[in-house]
PDB file of N, CA and C in Angstrom:
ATOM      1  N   UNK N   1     -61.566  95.451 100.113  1.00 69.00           N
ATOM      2  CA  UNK N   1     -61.038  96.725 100.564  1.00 69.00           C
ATOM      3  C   UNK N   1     -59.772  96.467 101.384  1.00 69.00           C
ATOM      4  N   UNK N   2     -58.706  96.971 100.907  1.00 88.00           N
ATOM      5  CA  UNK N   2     -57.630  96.606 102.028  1.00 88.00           C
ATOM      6  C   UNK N   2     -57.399  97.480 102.858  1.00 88.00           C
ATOM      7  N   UNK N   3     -57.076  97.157 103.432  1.00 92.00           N
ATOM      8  CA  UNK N   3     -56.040  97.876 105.489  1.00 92.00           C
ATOM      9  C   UNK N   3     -55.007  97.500 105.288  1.00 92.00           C
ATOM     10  N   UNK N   4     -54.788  98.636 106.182  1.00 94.00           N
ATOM     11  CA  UNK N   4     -53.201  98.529 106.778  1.00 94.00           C
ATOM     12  C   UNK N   4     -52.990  98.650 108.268  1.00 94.00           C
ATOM     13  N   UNK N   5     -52.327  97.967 109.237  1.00 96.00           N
ATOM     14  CA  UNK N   5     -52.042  97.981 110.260  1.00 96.00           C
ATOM     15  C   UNK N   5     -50.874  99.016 110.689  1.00 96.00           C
ATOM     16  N   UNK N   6     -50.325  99.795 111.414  1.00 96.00           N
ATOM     17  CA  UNK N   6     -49.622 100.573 111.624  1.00 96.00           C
ATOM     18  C   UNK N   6     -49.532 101.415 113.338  1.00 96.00           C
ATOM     19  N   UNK N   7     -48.074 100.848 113.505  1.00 96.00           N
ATOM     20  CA  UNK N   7     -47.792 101.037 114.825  1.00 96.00           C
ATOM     21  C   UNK N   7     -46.839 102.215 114.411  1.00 96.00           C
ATOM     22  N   UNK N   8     -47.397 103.595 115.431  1.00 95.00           N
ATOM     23  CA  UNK N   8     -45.843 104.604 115.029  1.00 95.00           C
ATOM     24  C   UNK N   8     -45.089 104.625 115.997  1.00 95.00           C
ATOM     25  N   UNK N   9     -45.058 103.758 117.323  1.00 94.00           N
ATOM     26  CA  UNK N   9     -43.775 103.702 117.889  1.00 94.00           C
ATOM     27  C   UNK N   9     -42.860 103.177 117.374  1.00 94.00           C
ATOM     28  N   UNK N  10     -43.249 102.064 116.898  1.00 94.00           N
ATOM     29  CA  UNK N  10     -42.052 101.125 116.484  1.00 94.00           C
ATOM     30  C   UNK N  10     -42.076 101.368 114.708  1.00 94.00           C
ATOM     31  N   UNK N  11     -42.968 102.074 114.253  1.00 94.00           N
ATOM     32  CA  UNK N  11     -42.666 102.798 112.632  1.00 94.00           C
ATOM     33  C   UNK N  11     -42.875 101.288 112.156  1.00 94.00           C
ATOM     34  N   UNK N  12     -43.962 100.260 112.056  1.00 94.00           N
ATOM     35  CA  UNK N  12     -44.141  99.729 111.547  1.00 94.00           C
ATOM     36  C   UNK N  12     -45.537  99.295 110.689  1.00 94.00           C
ATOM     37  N   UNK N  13     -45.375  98.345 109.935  1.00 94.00           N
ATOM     38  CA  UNK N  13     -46.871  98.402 109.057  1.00 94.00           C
ATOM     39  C   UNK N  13     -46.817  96.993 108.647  1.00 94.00           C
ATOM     40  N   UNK N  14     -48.444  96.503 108.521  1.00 94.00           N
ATOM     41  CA  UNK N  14     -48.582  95.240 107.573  1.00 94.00           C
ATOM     42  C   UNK N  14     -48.775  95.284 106.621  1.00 94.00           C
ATOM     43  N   UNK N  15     -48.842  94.430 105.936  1.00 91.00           N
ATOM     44  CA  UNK N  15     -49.101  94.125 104.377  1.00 91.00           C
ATOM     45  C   UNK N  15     -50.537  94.697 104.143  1.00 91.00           C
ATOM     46  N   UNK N  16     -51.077  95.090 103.433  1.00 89.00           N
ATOM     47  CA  UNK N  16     -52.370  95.481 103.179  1.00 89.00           C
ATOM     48  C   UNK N  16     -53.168  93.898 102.682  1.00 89.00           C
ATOM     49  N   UNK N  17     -54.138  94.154 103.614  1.00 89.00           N
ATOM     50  CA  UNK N  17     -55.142  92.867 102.878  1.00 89.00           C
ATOM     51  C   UNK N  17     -56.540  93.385 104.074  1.00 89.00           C
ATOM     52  N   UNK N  18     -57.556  92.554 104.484  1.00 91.00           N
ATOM     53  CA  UNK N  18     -58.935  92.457 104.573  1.00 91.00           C
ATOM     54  C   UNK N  18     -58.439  93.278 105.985  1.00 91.00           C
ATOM     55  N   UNK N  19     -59.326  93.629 106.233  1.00 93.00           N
ATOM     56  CA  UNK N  19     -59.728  94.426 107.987  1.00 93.00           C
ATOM     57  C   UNK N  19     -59.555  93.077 109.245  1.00 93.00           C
ATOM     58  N   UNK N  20     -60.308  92.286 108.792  1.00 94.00           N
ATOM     59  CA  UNK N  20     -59.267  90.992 109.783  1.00 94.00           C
ATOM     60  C   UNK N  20     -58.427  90.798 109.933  1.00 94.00           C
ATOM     61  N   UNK N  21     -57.503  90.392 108.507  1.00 94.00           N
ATOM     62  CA  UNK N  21     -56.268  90.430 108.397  1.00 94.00           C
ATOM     63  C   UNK N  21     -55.188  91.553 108.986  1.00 94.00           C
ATOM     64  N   UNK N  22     -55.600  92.756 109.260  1.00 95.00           N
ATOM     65  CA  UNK N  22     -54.902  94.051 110.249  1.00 95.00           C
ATOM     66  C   UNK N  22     -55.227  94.021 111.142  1.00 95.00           C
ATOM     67  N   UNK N  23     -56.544  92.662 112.081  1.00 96.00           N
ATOM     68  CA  UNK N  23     -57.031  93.434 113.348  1.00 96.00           C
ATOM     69  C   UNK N  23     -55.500  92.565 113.866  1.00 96.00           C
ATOM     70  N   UNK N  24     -55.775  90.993 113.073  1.00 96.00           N
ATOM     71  CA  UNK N  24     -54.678  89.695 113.250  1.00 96.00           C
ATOM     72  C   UNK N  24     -53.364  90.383 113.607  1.00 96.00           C
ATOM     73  N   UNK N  25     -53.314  91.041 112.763  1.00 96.00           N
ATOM     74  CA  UNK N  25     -51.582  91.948 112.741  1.00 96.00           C
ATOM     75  C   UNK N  25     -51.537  92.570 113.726  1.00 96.00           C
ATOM     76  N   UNK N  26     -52.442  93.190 113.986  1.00 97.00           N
ATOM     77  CA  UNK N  26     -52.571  94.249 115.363  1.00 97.00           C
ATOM     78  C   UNK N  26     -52.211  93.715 116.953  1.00 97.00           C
ATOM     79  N   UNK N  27     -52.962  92.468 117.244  1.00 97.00           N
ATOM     80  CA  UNK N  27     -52.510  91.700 118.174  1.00 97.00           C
ATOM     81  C   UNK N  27     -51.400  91.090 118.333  1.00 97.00           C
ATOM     82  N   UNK N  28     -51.085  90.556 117.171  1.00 96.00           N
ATOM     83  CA  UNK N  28     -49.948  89.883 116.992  1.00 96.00           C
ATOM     84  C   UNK N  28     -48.606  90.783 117.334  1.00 96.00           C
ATOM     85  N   UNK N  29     -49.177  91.888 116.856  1.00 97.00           N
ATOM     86  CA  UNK N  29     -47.722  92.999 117.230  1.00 97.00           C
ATOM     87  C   UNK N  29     -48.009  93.188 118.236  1.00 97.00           C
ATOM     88  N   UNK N  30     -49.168  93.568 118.961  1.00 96.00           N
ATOM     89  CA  UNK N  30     -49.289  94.130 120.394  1.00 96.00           C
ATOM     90  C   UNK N  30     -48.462  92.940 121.210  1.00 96.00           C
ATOM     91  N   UNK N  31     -48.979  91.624 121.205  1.00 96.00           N
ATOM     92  CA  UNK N  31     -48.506  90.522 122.085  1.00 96.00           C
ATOM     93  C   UNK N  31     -46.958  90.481 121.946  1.00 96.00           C
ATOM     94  N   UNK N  32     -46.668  90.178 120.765  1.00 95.00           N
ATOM     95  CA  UNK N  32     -44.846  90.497 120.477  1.00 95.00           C
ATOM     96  C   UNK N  32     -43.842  91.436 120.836  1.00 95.00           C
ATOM     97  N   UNK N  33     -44.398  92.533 120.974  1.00 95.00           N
ATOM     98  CA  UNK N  33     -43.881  94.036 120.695  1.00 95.00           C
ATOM     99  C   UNK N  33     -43.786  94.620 122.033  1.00 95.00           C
ATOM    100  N   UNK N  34     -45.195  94.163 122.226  1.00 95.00           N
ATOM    101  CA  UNK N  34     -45.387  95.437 123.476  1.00 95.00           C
ATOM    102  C   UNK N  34     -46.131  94.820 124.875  1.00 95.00           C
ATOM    103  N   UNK N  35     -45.727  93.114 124.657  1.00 94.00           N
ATOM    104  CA  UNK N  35     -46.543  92.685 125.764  1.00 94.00           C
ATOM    105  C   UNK N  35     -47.744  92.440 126.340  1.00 94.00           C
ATOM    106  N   UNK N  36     -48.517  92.797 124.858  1.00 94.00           N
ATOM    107  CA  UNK N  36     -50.129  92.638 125.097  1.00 94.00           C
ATOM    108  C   UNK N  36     -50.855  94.441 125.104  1.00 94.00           C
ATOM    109  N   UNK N  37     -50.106  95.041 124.912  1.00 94.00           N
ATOM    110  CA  UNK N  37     -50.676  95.963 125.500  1.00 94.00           C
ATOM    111  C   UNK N  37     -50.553  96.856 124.052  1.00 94.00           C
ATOM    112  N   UNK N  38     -51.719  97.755 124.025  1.00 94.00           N
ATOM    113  CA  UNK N  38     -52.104  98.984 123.067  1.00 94.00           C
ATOM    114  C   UNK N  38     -50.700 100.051 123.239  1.00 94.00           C
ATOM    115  N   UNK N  39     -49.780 100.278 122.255  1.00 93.00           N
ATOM    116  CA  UNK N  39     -49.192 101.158 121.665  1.00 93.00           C
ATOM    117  C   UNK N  39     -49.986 102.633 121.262  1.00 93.00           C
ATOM    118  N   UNK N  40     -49.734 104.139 121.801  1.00 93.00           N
ATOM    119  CA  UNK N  40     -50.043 104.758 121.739  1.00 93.00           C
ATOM    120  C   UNK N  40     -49.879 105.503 119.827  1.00 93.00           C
ATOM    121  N   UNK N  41     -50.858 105.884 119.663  1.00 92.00           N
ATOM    122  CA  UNK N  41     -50.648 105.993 118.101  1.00 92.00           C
ATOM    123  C   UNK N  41     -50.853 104.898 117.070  1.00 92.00           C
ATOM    124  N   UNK N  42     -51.269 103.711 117.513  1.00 95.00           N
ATOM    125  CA  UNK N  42     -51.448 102.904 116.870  1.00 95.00           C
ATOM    126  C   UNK N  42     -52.335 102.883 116.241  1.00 95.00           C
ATOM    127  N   UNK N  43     -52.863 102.167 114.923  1.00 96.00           N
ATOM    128  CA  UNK N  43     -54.586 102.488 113.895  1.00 96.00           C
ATOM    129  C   UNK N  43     -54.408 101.473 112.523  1.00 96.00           C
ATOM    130  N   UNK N  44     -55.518 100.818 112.437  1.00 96.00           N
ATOM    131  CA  UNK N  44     -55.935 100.389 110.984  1.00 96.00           C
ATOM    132  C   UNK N  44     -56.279 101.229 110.139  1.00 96.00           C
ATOM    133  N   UNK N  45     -55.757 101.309 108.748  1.00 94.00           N
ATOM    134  CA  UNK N  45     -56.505 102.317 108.347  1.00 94.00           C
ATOM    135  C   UNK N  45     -56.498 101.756 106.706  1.00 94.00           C
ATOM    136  N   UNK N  46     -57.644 102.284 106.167  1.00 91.00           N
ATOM    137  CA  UNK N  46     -58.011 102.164 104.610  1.00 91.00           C
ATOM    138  C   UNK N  46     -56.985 102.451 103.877  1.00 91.00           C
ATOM    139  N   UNK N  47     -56.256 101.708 102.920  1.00 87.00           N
ATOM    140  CA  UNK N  47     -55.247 102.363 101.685  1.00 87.00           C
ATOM    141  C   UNK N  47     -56.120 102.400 100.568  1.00 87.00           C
ATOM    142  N   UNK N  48     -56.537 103.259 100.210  1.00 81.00           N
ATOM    143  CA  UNK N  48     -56.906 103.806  98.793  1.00 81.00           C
ATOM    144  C   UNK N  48     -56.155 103.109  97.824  1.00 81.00           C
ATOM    145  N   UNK N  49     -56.536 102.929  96.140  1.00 67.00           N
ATOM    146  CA  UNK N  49     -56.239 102.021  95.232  1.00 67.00           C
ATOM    147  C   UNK N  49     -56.819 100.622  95.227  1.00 67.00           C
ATOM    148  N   UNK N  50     -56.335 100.147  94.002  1.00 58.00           N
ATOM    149  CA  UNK N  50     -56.897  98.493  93.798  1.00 58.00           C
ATOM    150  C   UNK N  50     -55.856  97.456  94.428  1.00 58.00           C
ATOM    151  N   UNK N  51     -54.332  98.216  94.860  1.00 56.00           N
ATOM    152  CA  UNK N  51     -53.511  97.208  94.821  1.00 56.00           C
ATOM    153  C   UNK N  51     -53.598  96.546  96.105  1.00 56.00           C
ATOM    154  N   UNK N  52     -53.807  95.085  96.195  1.00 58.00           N
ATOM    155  CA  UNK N  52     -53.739  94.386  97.609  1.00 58.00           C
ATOM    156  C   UNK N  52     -52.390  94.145  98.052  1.00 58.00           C
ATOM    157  N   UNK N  53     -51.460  94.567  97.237  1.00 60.00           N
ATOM    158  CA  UNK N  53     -50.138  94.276  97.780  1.00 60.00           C
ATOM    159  C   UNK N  53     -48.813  95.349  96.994  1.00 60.00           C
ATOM    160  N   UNK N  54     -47.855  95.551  97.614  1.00 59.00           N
ATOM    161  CA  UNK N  54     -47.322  96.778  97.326  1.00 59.00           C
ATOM    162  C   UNK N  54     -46.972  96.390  95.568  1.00 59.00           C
ATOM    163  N   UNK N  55     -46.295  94.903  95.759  1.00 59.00           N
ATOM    164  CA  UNK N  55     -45.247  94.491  94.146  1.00 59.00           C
ATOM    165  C   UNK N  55     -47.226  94.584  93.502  1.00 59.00           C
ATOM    166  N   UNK N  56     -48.285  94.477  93.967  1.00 61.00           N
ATOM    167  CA  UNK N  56     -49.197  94.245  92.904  1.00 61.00           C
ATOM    168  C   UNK N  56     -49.474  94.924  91.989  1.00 61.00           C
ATOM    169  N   UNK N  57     -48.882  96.243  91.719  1.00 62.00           N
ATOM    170  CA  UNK N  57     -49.116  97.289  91.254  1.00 62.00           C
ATOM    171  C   UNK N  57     -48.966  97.234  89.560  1.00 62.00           C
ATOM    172  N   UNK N  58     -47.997  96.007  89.928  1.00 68.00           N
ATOM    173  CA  UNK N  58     -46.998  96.614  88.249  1.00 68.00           C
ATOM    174  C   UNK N  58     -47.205  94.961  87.609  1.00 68.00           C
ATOM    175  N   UNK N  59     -46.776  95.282  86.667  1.00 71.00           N
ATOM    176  CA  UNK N  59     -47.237  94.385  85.422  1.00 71.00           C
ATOM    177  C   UNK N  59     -46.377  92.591  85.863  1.00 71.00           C
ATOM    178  N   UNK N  60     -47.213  91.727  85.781  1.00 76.00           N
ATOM    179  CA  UNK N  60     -46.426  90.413  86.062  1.00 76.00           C
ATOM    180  C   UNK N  60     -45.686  90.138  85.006  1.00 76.00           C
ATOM    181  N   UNK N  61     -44.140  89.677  85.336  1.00 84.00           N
ATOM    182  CA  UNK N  61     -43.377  88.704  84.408  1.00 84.00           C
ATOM    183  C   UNK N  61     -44.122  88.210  83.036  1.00 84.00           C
ATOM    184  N   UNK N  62     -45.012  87.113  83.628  1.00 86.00           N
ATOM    185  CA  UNK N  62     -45.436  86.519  82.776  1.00 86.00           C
ATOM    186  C   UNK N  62     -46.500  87.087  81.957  1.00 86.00           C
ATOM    187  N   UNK N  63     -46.983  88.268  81.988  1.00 87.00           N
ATOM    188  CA  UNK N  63     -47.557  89.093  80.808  1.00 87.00           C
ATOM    189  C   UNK N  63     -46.751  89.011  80.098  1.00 87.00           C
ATOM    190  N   UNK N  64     -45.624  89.528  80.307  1.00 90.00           N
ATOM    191  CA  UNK N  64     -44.687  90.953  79.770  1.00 90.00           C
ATOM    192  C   UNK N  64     -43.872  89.239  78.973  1.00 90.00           C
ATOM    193  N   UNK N  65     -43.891  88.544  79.293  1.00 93.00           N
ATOM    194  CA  UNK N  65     -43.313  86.837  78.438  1.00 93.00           C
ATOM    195  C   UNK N  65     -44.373  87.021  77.431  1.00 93.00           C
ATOM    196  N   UNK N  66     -45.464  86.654  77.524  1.00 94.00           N
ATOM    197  CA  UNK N  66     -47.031  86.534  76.896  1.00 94.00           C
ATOM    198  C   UNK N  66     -46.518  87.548  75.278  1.00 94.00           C
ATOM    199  N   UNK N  67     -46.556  88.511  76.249  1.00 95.00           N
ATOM    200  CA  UNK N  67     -46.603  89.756  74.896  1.00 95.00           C
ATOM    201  C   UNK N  67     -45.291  89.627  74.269  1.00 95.00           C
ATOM    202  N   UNK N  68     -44.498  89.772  74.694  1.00 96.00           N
ATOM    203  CA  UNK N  68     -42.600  89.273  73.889  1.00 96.00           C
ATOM    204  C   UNK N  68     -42.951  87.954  72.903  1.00 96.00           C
ATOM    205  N   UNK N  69     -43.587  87.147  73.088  1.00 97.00           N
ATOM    206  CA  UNK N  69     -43.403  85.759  72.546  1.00 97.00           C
ATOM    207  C   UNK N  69     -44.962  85.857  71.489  1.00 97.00           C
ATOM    208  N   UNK N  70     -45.893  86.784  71.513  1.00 97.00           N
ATOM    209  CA  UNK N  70     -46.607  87.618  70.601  1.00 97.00           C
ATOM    210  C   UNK N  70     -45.724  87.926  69.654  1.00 97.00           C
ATOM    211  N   UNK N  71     -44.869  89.130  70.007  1.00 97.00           N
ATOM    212  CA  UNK N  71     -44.778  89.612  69.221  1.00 97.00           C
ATOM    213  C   UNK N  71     -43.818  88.987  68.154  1.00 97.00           C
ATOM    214  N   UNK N  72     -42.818  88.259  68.947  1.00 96.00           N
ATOM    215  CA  UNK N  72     -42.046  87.413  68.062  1.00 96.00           C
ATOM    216  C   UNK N  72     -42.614  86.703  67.045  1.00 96.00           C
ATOM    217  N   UNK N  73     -44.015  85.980  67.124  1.00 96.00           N
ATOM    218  CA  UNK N  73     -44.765  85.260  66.399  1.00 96.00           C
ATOM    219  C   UNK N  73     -45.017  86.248  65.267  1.00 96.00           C
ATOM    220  N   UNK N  74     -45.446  87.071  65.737  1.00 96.00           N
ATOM    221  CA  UNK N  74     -45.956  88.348  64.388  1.00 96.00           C
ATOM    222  C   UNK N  74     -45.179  88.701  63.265  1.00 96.00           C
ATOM    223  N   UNK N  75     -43.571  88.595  64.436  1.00 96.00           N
ATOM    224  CA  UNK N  75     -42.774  88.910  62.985  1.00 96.00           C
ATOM    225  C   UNK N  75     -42.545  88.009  62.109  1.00 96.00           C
ATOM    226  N   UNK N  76     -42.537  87.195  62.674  1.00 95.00           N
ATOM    227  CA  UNK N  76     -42.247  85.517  62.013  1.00 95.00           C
ATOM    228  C   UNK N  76     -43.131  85.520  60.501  1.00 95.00           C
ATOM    229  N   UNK N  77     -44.435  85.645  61.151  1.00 95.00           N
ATOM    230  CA  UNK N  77     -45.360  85.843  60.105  1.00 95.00           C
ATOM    231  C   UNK N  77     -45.328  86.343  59.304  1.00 95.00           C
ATOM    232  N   UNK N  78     -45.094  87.806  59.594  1.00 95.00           N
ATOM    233  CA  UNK N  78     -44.929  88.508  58.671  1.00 95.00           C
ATOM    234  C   UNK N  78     -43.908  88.184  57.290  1.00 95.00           C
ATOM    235  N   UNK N  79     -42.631  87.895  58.046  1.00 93.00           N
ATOM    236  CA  UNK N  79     -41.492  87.591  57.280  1.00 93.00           C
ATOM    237  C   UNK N  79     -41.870  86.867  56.362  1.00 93.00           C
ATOM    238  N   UNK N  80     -42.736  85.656  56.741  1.00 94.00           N
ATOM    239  CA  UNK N  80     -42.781  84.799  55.946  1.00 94.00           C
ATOM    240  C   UNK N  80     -43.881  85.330  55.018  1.00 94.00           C
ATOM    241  N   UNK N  81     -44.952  85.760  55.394  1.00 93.00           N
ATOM    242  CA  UNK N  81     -45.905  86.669  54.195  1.00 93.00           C
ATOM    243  C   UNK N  81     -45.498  87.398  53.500  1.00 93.00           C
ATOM    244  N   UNK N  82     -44.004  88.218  53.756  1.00 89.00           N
ATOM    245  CA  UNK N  82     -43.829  88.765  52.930  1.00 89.00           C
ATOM    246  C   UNK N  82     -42.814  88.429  51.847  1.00 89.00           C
ATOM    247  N   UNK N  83     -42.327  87.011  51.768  1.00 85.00           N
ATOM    248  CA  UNK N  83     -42.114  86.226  50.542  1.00 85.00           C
ATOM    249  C   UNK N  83     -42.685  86.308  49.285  1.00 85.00           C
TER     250      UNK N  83
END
């Protein structure tokens, strides 16, 4: 299930990954940011979807190679079957 960390003073956010992984972020910004101290408005919160990461959404390179170099093969074939 991923989280997201999100401070709205400073309009910032983490990467979505595990509820640890945002509490980690959370401190880490508090100690950096704000001196240790709780930012008003601040919250972890659930992102809905499967994607653990924003680029995860969309199709990898190397599918989209996979299937191109398919299909090239096919025609090949064909061509030649149809001798």
């Amino acid at each position: 299930m991923p989280y997201v960390y999100r401070c709205r003073q400073c309009r910032a956010a983490s990467l979505p990954g595990t509820r640890y992984a945002a509490e980690s972020a959370r401190q880490t910004h508090r100690d950096s940011e704000h001196g240790g101290l709780a930012p008003d408005g601040e919250r972890i919160e659930y992102v809905s979807g499967g994607a653990r990461h924003p680029d995860g959404r969309y199709v990898s390179t190397a599918a989209v190679l996979v299937l191109l170099a398919l299909l090239a093969l096919a025609e090949c074939a064909a061509r030649v079957a149809a001798r």
